[in-house]
Coordinates of C-alpha atoms in Angstrom, one line a residue:
M1 CA 29.0 3.0 7.4
D2 CA 25.4 2.1 7.0
H3 CA 24.6 5.8 6.4
L4 CA 26.7 5.9 3.2
T5 CA 25.2 5.3 -0.3
D6 CA 25.9 2.3 -2.3
E7 CA 28.2 4.3 -4.6
Q8 CA 30.2 5.6 -1.7
L9 CA 30.5 2.2 -0.1
Y10 CA 31.6 0.7 -3.5
G11 CA 34.3 3.4 -3.8
L12 CA 35.7 2.4 -0.4
V13 CA 35.9 -1.3 -1.0
G14 CA 39.5 -1.1 -2.2
A15 CA 40.6 1.3 0.6
E16 CA 43.1 0.4 3.3
E17 CA 42.1 -1.6 6.3
P18 CA 39.9 -1.4 8.2
T19 CA 37.9 0.9 5.9
G20 CA 37.8 -1.6 3.0
T21 CA 36.6 -4.4 5.2
S22 CA 33.9 -2.3 6.8
A23 CA 32.6 -1.1 3.4
T24 CA 32.5 -4.7 2.1
A25 CA 30.6 -5.8 5.2
A26 CA 28.1 -3.0 4.8
L27 CA 27.5 -4.0 1.2
R28 CA 27.0 -7.6 2.2
R29 CA 24.4 -6.7 4.8
R30 CA 22.5 -4.6 2.3
H31 CA 22.5 -7.0 -0.6
W32 CA 23.0 -10.6 0.6
S33 CA 19.4 -11.5 1.1
R34 CA 18.2 -10.5 -2.3
V35 CA 21.2 -11.9 -4.2
N36 CA 21.0 -15.2 -2.4
A37 CA 17.3 -15.4 -3.0
F38 CA 17.9 -14.8 -6.7
A39 CA 20.6 -17.5 -6.7
H40 CA 18.0 -20.0 -5.4
T41 CA 15.9 -19.4 -8.5
V42 CA 18.6 -20.2 -11.0
V43 CA 20.2 -23.3 -9.4
D44 CA 18.5 -26.2 -7.7
D45 CA 20.8 -26.7 -4.7
P46 CA 20.9 -24.4 -1.6
A47 CA 24.6 -24.9 -1.0
A48 CA 25.3 -24.1 -4.7
A49 CA 23.1 -21.0 -4.5
R50 CA 25.1 -19.8 -1.4
Y51 CA 28.3 -20.5 -3.2
L52 CA 27.2 -18.4 -6.2
T53 CA 26.3 -15.6 -3.9
D54 CA 29.7 -15.8 -2.2
L55 CA 31.4 -15.8 -5.6
A56 CA 29.5 -12.7 -6.7
F57 CA 30.6 -10.8 -3.6
D58 CA 34.1 -12.0 -4.0
Q59 CA 34.2 -10.7 -7.6
L60 CA 32.6 -7.5 -6.5
V61 CA 35.4 -6.9 -4.0
R62 CA 38.2 -8.0 -6.4
G63 CA 36.7 -5.9 -9.2
Q64 CA 37.7 -8.3 -11.9
P65 CA 37.2 -6.5 -15.3
S66 CA 35.9 -9.6 -17.0
T67 CA 32.9 -9.9 -14.8
V68 CA 32.4 -6.6 -13.0
S69 CA 31.6 -3.4 -14.7
P70 CA 32.2 -0.1 -12.8
V71 CA 29.2 1.5 -14.4
R72 CA 26.5 -0.6 -12.6
P73 CA 24.9 -0.3 -9.1
P74 CA 26.4 -2.9 -6.7
R75 CA 23.4 -5.1 -6.4
L76 CA 23.0 -5.3 -10.1
L77 CA 26.6 -6.2 -10.5
L78 CA 26.0 -9.1 -8.0
L79 CA 22.9 -10.3 -9.7
L80 CA 24.6 -10.3 -13.1
T81 CA 27.5 -12.3 -11.8
V82 CA 25.1 -14.9 -10.4
S83 CA 23.1 -15.0 -13.6
R84 CA 26.2 -15.3 -15.9
T85 CA 27.8 -18.0 -13.7
A86 CA 24.6 -20.0 -13.5
A87 CA 24.2 -19.7 -17.3
R88 CA 27.3 -21.8 -17.7
L89 CA 25.6 -24.7 -15.9
P90 CA 23.8 -27.3 -18.0
H91 CA 20.2 -28.4 -17.3
G92 CA 19.9 -31.6 -15.3
P93 CA 21.7 -33.0 -12.3
R94 CA 24.9 -34.0 -14.1
D95 CA 27.1 -30.9 -13.5
H96 CA 29.7 -30.9 -10.8
G97 CA 31.3 -27.5 -11.7
V98 CA 29.9 -25.5 -8.8
R99 CA 32.0 -26.5 -5.9
G100 CA 31.3 -30.2 -6.6
R101 CA 27.7 -29.8 -5.5
G102 CA 26.1 -31.3 -8.5
A103 CA 24.0 -28.3 -9.0
A104 CA 22.0 -27.8 -12.1
R105 CA 20.5 -24.7 -13.8
V106 CA 16.7 -24.6 -13.4
G107 CA 14.1 -22.9 -15.6
P108 CA 12.1 -20.0 -14.1
P109 CA 8.7 -20.6 -12.6
R110 CA 5.9 -20.0 -15.0
A111 CA 4.4 -16.6 -14.6
A112 CA 0.6 -16.4 -14.0
E113 CA 0.4 -13.7 -16.7
P114 CA 2.2 -13.5 -20.0
V115 CA 5.1 -11.1 -19.8
P116 CA 5.1 -8.5 -22.6
T117 CA 8.3 -8.4 -24.6
G118 CA 9.4 -7.1 -28.0
G119 CA 11.6 -10.2 -28.6
P120 CA 15.4 -10.7 -28.6
V121 CA 16.1 -7.6 -30.7
S122 CA 14.2 -5.2 -28.4
D123 CA 15.5 -6.9 -25.3
Q124 CA 19.1 -6.3 -26.5
L125 CA 18.3 -2.7 -27.3
L126 CA 16.6 -2.2 -23.9
A127 CA 19.6 -3.7 -22.1
R128 CA 21.9 -1.3 -24.0
G129 CA 19.7 1.6 -23.3
F130 CA 19.5 0.8 -19.6
A131 CA 23.3 0.3 -19.4
A132 CA 23.9 3.7 -21.1
L133 CA 22.2 5.4 -18.1
P134 CA 24.3 6.7 -15.2
P135 CA 24.7 4.2 -12.3
R136 CA 22.5 6.3 -10.0
T137 CA 19.7 6.3 -12.6
Q138 CA 20.0 2.6 -13.1
A139 CA 19.8 2.1 -9.3
L140 CA 16.6 4.2 -9.1
L141 CA 14.9 2.1 -11.8
W142 CA 16.2 -1.2 -10.5
H143 CA 15.4 -0.7 -6.8
S144 CA 12.1 1.1 -7.3
V145 CA 10.6 -0.4 -10.4
V146 CA 12.0 -3.9 -10.6
E147 CA 12.4 -4.6 -6.8
R148 CA 9.6 -2.4 -5.6
E149 CA 11.6 -1.1 -2.6
P150 CA 9.9 1.6 -0.6
D151 CA 11.0 5.2 -1.4
D152 CA 12.9 5.7 1.8
S153 CA 14.9 2.5 1.2
V154 CA 15.7 3.5 -2.4
A155 CA 16.7 7.0 -1.1
S156 CA 19.2 5.4 1.4
L157 CA 20.8 3.5 -1.4
T158 CA 21.1 6.4 -3.9
G159 CA 21.5 9.4 -1.6
D160 CA 18.3 11.1 -2.8
R161 CA 15.5 12.5 -0.6
P162 CA 12.6 10.0 -0.2
E163 CA 10.0 12.6 -1.4
A164 CA 12.0 13.1 -4.6
V165 CA 12.2 9.4 -5.5
A166 CA 8.9 9.2 -7.3
G167 CA 9.7 12.1 -9.7
L168 CA 13.2 10.8 -10.3
V169 CA 12.0 7.3 -11.2
S170 CA 9.4 8.7 -13.6
R171 CA 12.2 10.7 -15.4
A172 CA 14.5 7.7 -15.3
L173 CA 12.0 5.6 -17.2
E174 CA 11.7 8.3 -19.8
S175 CA 15.5 8.4 -20.0
C176 CA 15.7 4.7 -20.5
H177 CA 13.0 5.0 -23.3
D178 CA 15.0 7.8 -25.0
A179 CA 18.3 6.0 -24.7
T180 CA 16.9 2.9 -26.2
L181 CA 15.3 4.7 -29.1
H182 CA 18.5 6.8 -29.7
L183 CA 20.7 3.7 -29.8
H184 CA 18.3 2.0 -32.3
L185 CA 18.2 5.0 -34.6
E186 CA 22.0 5.3 -34.4
S187 CA 22.4 1.7 -35.7
R188 CA 20.4 2.6 -38.8
P189 CA 18.9 -0.8 -39.7
T190 CA 17.6 0.7 -42.9
P191 CA 18.5 4.1 -44.5
G192 CA 15.1 5.5 -43.8
C193 CA 14.8 4.5 -40.1
S194 CA 16.2 7.8 -38.8
G195 CA 13.3 9.7 -40.4
F196 CA 10.8 7.8 -38.3
G197 CA 12.3 8.7 -34.9
R198 CA 9.6 11.1 -33.9
M199 CA 6.8 8.8 -35.0
L200 CA 8.3 5.8 -33.2
D201 CA 8.5 7.9 -30.1
A202 CA 4.9 9.1 -30.3
A203 CA 3.7 5.6 -31.2
T204 CA 4.7 4.2 -27.9
T205 CA 1.8 6.1 -26.3
R206 CA -0.6 6.8 -29.1
E207 CA -2.6 4.2 -30.9
D208 CA -3.5 6.6 -33.8
V209 CA 0.2 7.1 -34.6
R210 CA 0.8 3.4 -34.7
R211 CA -1.9 3.2 -37.4
H212 CA -0.4 5.9 -39.5
P213 CA -0.1 4.6 -43.1
Q214 CA 3.5 5.7 -43.5
L215 CA 4.6 4.2 -40.2
T216 CA 2.7 1.0 -40.8
Q217 CA 4.4 0.6 -44.2
H218 CA 7.8 1.2 -42.7
L219 CA 7.3 -1.3 -39.8
G220 CA 6.3 -3.9 -42.4
E221 CA 9.6 -3.3 -44.2
C222 CA 11.9 -2.9 -41.1
P223 CA 11.5 -5.7 -38.5
D224 CA 14.0 -4.0 -36.3
C225 CA 11.9 -0.8 -36.0
A226 CA 8.9 -3.1 -35.4
A227 CA 10.8 -4.9 -32.6
V228 CA 12.0 -1.8 -30.9
L229 CA 8.4 -0.3 -31.0
R230 CA 7.1 -3.5 -29.4
G231 CA 9.8 -3.3 -26.7
L232 CA 9.1 0.4 -25.9
V233 CA 5.4 -0.2 -25.7
A234 CA 6.1 -3.2 -23.4
L235 CA 8.4 -1.0 -21.3
R236 CA 5.6 1.5 -20.7
E237 CA 2.9 -1.1 -20.0
A238 CA 4.9 -3.4 -17.7
P239 CA 8.3 -1.9 -16.9
R240 CA 9.1 -4.3 -14.1
P241 CA 9.3 -7.7 -15.9
V242 CA 10.5 -6.0 -19.1
L243 CA 13.5 -4.4 -17.4
A244 CA 14.3 -7.5 -15.4
G245 CA 14.2 -9.7 -18.5
A246 CA 16.2 -7.3 -20.6
V247 CA 19.0 -6.7 -18.1
L248 CA 19.3 -10.2 -16.5
G249 CA 18.2 -12.2 -19.5
G250 CA 14.8 -13.7 -20.2
A251 CA 14.9 -16.7 -17.8
P252 CA 16.8 -15.2 -14.9
G253 CA 14.7 -12.0 -15.2
A254 CA 11.5 -13.9 -15.1
A255 CA 12.8 -15.8 -12.1
Y256 CA 13.8 -12.6 -10.3
T257 CA 10.3 -11.1 -10.7
T258 CA 8.4 -14.4 -10.0
G259 CA 9.8 -15.7 -6.7
A260 CA 12.6 -17.5 -4.9
V261 CA 13.0 -20.6 -2.8
P262 CA 14.0 -19.6 0.8
D263 CA 17.2 -21.0 2.3
P264 CA 16.4 -22.4 5.7
D265 CA 20.0 -21.7 6.9
D266 CA 20.0 -18.0 6.0
D267 CA 17.8 -15.0 6.6
T268 CA 16.8 -15.1 2.9
L269 CA 14.4 -12.6 1.5
T270 CA 11.5 -14.0 -0.6
L271 CA 11.3 -12.1 -3.8
P272 CA 7.9 -10.5 -4.8
R273 CA 5.7 -12.0 -7.4
I274 CA 4.7 -10.6 -10.8
V275 CA 1.8 -8.2 -10.7
Q276 CA -1.4 -9.8 -12.0
S277 CA -4.2 -7.8 -13.4
S278 CA -6.7 -10.5 -14.2
P279 CA -9.0 -11.7 -11.4
R280 CA -7.5 -14.1 -9.0
G281 CA -10.6 -15.8 -7.8
P282 CA -13.0 -15.0 -4.9
A283 CA -10.5 -15.6 -2.1
V284 CA -10.1 -12.7 0.2
R285 CA -7.3 -12.3 2.6
A286 CA -8.6 -11.7 6.1
R287 CA -6.7 -10.0 8.9
D288 CA -4.8 -12.1 11.4
S289 CA -7.2 -13.3 14.1
A290 CA -4.9 -11.7 16.7
L291 CA -6.2 -8.3 15.5
R292 CA -9.8 -9.3 16.2
Q293 CA -9.8 -9.2 20.0
P294 CA -13.1 -9.4 21.8
A295 CA -12.4 -6.3 23.7
A296 CA -12.2 -4.3 20.4
A297 CA -15.5 -5.7 19.2
Y298 CA -17.2 -4.8 22.5
A299 CA -15.6 -1.3 22.4
V300 CA -17.0 -0.7 18.8
G301 CA -20.4 -1.9 19.9
I302 CA -20.5 0.4 22.9
L303 CA -19.3 3.3 20.9
T304 CA -22.0 2.7 18.3
V305 CA -24.7 2.7 20.9
L306 CA -23.4 5.9 22.5
L307 CA -23.1 7.7 19.2
T308 CA -26.6 6.7 18.2
A309 CA -28.0 7.9 21.5
A310 CA -26.2 11.2 21.2
A311 CA -27.5 11.7 17.7
L312 CA -31.1 11.0 18.8
M313 CA -30.8 13.4 21.7
A314 CA -29.4 16.1 19.4
V315 CA -32.3 15.7 17.1
A316 CA -34.9 15.9 19.9
W317 CA -33.2 18.9 21.4
S318 CA -33.0 20.8 18.1
A319 CA -36.7 20.1 17.5
E320 CA -37.8 21.7 20.8
D321 CA -35.4 24.6 21.3
P322 CA -33.1 26.7 19.0
P323 CA -29.4 26.6 19.8
A324 CA -28.2 28.9 22.5
A325 CA -26.7 32.3 21.6
G326 CA -23.0 32.1 20.8
V327 CA -23.2 28.5 19.5
R328 CA -22.8 28.1 15.8
A329 CA -25.4 25.9 14.2
A330 CA -24.2 23.0 12.0
P331 CA -24.1 23.8 8.3
E332 CA -26.7 22.3 6.1
T333 CA -25.5 19.4 4.1
H334 CA -26.8 17.5 1.1
P335 CA -26.5 13.7 1.5
G336 CA -26.1 11.6 -1.6
P337 CA -26.3 7.9 -2.3
V338 CA -23.9 5.9 -0.2
G339 CA -21.6 3.1 -1.3
S340 CA -22.7 3.1 -4.9
P341 CA -20.4 3.7 -7.9
S342 CA -23.3 5.0 -10.0
R343 CA -24.2 8.6 -9.3
K344 CA -26.2 11.0 -11.3
G345 CA -24.6 14.4 -10.9
P346 CA -23.5 17.2 -8.6
P347 CA -25.8 18.8 -6.1
A348 CA -27.3 22.1 -7.0
G349 CA -24.9 25.0 -6.6
T350 CA -21.7 22.9 -7.0
S351 CA -19.2 23.7 -9.7
P352 CA -17.8 21.1 -12.2
P353 CA -14.3 19.8 -11.5
A354 CA -11.4 21.8 -12.7
H355 CA -9.8 18.7 -14.5
T356 CA -11.9 17.3 -17.3
S357 CA -9.3 15.7 -19.5
A358 CA -10.6 13.0 -21.9
S359 CA -9.8 9.3 -21.5
P360 CA -10.2 6.2 -23.7
V361 CA -13.3 5.2 -21.8
G362 CA -15.2 8.3 -22.7
P363 CA -15.4 11.8 -21.2
P364 CA -15.2 11.9 -17.4
S365 CA -18.2 13.6 -15.8
P366 CA -18.5 15.5 -12.6
T367 CA -20.1 13.5 -9.9
G368 CA -22.1 14.3 -6.8
S369 CA -21.0 13.8 -3.2
P370 CA -21.3 10.3 -1.9
S371 CA -21.1 11.4 1.7
A372 CA -24.0 11.8 4.0
S373 CA -24.3 14.7 6.5
A374 CA -21.0 15.4 8.2
T375 CA -22.8 16.0 11.4
A376 CA -24.5 12.6 11.6
G377 CA -22.8 10.2 13.9
T378 CA -20.3 12.6 15.4
S379 CA -19.8 12.7 19.2
P380 CA -19.8 16.0 21.2
S381 CA -16.4 17.5 21.6
S382 CA -14.9 17.9 25.0
S383 CA -13.0 20.9 23.9
A384 CA -14.2 24.5 24.4
E385 CA -17.0 25.7 22.2
P386 CA -16.0 27.9 19.3
T387 CA -16.6 31.6 19.9
P388 CA -18.7 33.6 17.4
G389 CA -16.8 34.5 14.3
T390 CA -14.6 31.4 14.3
T391 CA -15.1 28.3 12.2
P392 CA -13.6 25.0 13.4
A393 CA -11.6 23.2 10.7
E394 CA -13.9 20.7 9.0
V395 CA -12.6 17.2 8.0
V396 CA -14.3 16.2 4.8
P397 CA -14.6 12.4 4.1
F398 CA -13.2 11.4 0.8
R399 CA -15.8 12.0 -1.9
A400 CA -13.7 12.5 -5.0
S401 CA -16.3 14.4 -6.9
S402 CA -13.4 16.2 -8.5
F403 CA -9.7 15.6 -8.5
V404 CA -8.6 15.8 -4.8
S405 CA -6.0 14.2 -2.7
A406 CA -7.0 11.2 -0.6
V407 CA -5.5 11.7 2.9
N408 CA -5.4 8.7 5.2
S409 CA -6.9 9.5 8.6
G410 CA -4.6 7.1 10.5
T411 CA -1.3 8.0 8.9
G412 CA -1.8 11.4 7.4
M413 CA -0.2 10.2 4.2
C414 CA -1.7 10.5 0.7
L415 CA -2.7 7.8 -1.8
D416 CA -0.1 7.8 -4.5
V417 CA 1.4 5.9 -7.5
R418 CA 4.7 4.1 -6.9
G419 CA 7.5 6.0 -8.7
G420 CA 5.0 8.3 -10.4
T421 CA 5.1 5.6 -13.1
F422 CA 1.9 5.0 -15.1
A423 CA 1.8 1.5 -16.6
N424 CA -0.4 -1.5 -16.1
G425 CA 0.4 -3.3 -12.8
V426 CA 2.2 -0.4 -11.0
D427 CA 1.5 -0.4 -7.3
V428 CA -0.5 2.2 -5.4
I429 CA 1.2 3.3 -2.2
T430 CA 1.0 5.9 0.5
T431 CA 3.5 8.8 0.6
K432 CA 4.0 12.1 2.3
C433 CA 1.3 14.5 0.9
R434 CA 2.8 17.2 -1.4
D435 CA 1.0 20.3 -2.5
G436 CA 0.0 20.2 -6.1
A437 CA 1.1 16.5 -6.6
T438 CA -1.3 15.3 -9.3
T439 CA -0.3 11.7 -8.8
Q440 CA -1.9 12.0 -5.4
Q441 CA -5.2 13.2 -6.7
W442 CA -8.2 11.0 -7.6
R443 CA -11.7 11.4 -8.9
L444 CA -14.6 8.9 -8.8
D445 CA -16.7 8.8 -12.0
D446 CA -20.3 7.8 -12.4
D447 CA -19.2 4.3 -13.5
G448 CA -17.2 3.7 -10.3
L449 CA -13.8 4.3 -11.9
L450 CA -11.4 6.0 -9.5
R451 CA -9.2 7.9 -12.0
N452 CA -5.7 9.4 -11.2
G453 CA -5.2 13.2 -11.7
A454 CA -1.8 12.8 -13.3
Q455 CA -3.0 10.5 -16.0
S456 CA -6.8 10.2 -16.0
D457 CA -6.7 7.2 -18.3
Y458 CA -5.3 5.1 -15.4
C459 CA -7.6 3.9 -12.7
L460 CA -7.4 2.2 -9.3
D461 CA -7.3 -1.6 -9.7
S462 CA -8.5 -4.1 -7.0
R463 CA -6.6 -6.9 -8.8
G464 CA -9.4 -9.4 -7.9
H465 CA -9.3 -8.4 -4.2
N466 CA -7.3 -11.5 -3.2
G467 CA -5.1 -9.8 -0.6
Q468 CA -2.5 -8.5 -3.0
S469 CA -1.6 -4.9 -3.0
V470 CA -3.8 -2.5 -4.9
G471 CA -2.5 -1.1 -8.2
I472 CA -3.4 0.9 -11.3
W473 CA -4.6 -0.3 -14.7
S474 CA -5.7 1.3 -17.9
C475 CA -9.3 2.5 -17.5
S476 CA -10.1 1.2 -21.0
A477 CA -10.0 -2.3 -19.5
H478 CA -13.3 -1.5 -17.8
K479 CA -15.1 -2.4 -21.1
G480 CA -13.4 -5.8 -21.3
E481 CA -13.5 -9.0 -19.3
H482 CA -13.0 -8.6 -15.6
G483 CA -13.5 -4.8 -15.9
E484 CA -15.4 -4.9 -12.5
N485 CA -11.9 -5.0 -10.8
L486 CA -11.7 -1.3 -11.6
E487 CA -15.0 -0.3 -9.9
F488 CA -15.0 1.3 -6.4
S489 CA -17.4 3.1 -4.2
L490 CA -17.1 5.4 -1.2
D491 CA -19.1 5.3 2.0
T492 CA -19.9 8.2 4.4
T493 CA -16.8 7.7 6.5
G494 CA -14.5 8.0 3.4
R495 CA -13.7 4.3 3.1
I496 CA -12.7 3.2 -0.4
K497 CA -14.4 -0.1 -1.2
P498 CA -14.1 -2.4 -4.3
G499 CA -17.2 -3.0 -6.2
T500 CA -16.5 -6.7 -6.3
A501 CA -16.1 -6.9 -2.5
P502 CA -17.8 -4.1 -0.6
G503 CA -16.9 -5.7 2.7
L504 CA -13.3 -4.8 2.1
A505 CA -11.6 -1.4 2.2
V506 CA -8.3 0.1 0.9
T507 CA -5.9 0.0 3.9
P508 CA -2.2 1.2 4.0
E509 CA 0.3 -1.4 4.9
G510 CA 2.8 0.7 6.8
A511 CA 5.2 3.6 6.5
A512 CA 5.7 6.0 3.6
G513 CA 6.4 4.1 0.4
A514 CA 4.6 0.9 1.5
G515 CA 1.7 -0.4 -0.5
V516 CA -2.1 -0.5 0.2
K517 CA -4.2 -3.6 0.4
L518 CA -7.9 -4.5 0.5
L519 CA -8.7 -5.7 4.0
P520 CA -12.0 -6.4 5.9
T521 CA -13.6 -3.2 7.1
D522 CA -13.0 -2.8 10.9
G523 CA -13.8 0.9 11.6
S524 CA -10.2 1.9 12.1
A525 CA -8.8 5.3 11.1
D526 CA -6.4 3.5 8.7
Q527 CA -9.4 2.7 6.5
R528 CA -10.8 6.2 6.4
W529 CA -9.7 8.8 3.9
T530 CA -10.3 12.5 3.9
E531 CA -10.2 15.1 1.1
S532 CA -7.6 17.7 0.5
A533 CA -7.7 20.0 -2.6
G534 CA -4.0 19.0 -3.0

């Protein structure tokens, strides 16, 4: 039954044996680890946490109306049961209500960064807006945005195609925004609130609308409209902690997005931590020493010597004799500065980029190619020579002088934004390359900002290069403190290096939907990126 979606499995839970038992077992395999990990964050006893998890699964199977709603995804039903049960426990070690274990409710760990929120009013509205969405839409948001599951994992839970998840999640966030605003306007806190619906909608993304005199006056008179606007802005800027806090409640939501204590007796999943945008110190996560085998180092050294010798021989040969008839001469190239985020302009004869949308940091400008000659350092091919009239396919290292896709040489996948969601702290991942996908297109500006083609006011963020996955952040932060985290450069092989640590390179973590990290440069294909016009 593992091939069935969550909704299909949930529908079979009450079926006759052995179907019902098999469906229950499949749901337990899928969701036990995360639910049990969450239980460890809200009670201080491992046995009590396990009991809360068992209780949640028992209530899911029994379908008790008082605790289980049929309009939620299964995992969210389980998490809500754990959260509500734990909320009835007092703080301190006095309680014996959870199976006589003496468990106590614990506060969430402190987040390293403040979590944006609109306050209790907006949290309640966001929770209602989220609950108004269809269960499948809730599942897309919860598993992709809050839990950061890879696209293929989300697709297996919801029944969607992995390549469609990013677009569906982006639309789901918009649906949550619209539902929340609609519910707020329906409640009519003041008679004039409904007339400000469009302005409130636009104000979530436009600073100039927020400063409009009429809206400013209304927000001063209506605290509910002010609260919902703060909540909707927070939803766009940091959807993960905002959704978790609104749906699970402030303390449990913060615990769910901050971390969990592992249970040594179970195969418990450790929950991910809150995305941090401020610098996290100079520490750099190095690769495991097992990957640094001496044989690999010797091989790289020998290869370097051979390539250098081949290049010198080619130069000497070309100086003495012209190429033989029937052999196509290498095209002339125009090398530019290497590894520097500051570049002056395009080489003569190049056209400006097609995308020139403005951004808060100033107008983006076309940039020159950072790559040196494509023929330097290449080894002779063992394949047959091209015949006259044919042109071998040329692989162009990632230059990003205009908006182009960044294709990884090792995996063949493209650099993308998780869920197609543009908000501070969203992860950058690798996914299957898609023709015309603007979220997979990037451009390097003169100031070293690597802008995204779908929303050019969001840039690649190194997050302090401390080993955490790379993300995106508003490009306007480049003018502020720690703005150097947004600066990158490209070398001649197409490696993407952070300006704060040029010895590191953007490296994919695994299969489609997995994140990318900054790891020490090692010459591998996984750290080289090539251009595709997308």
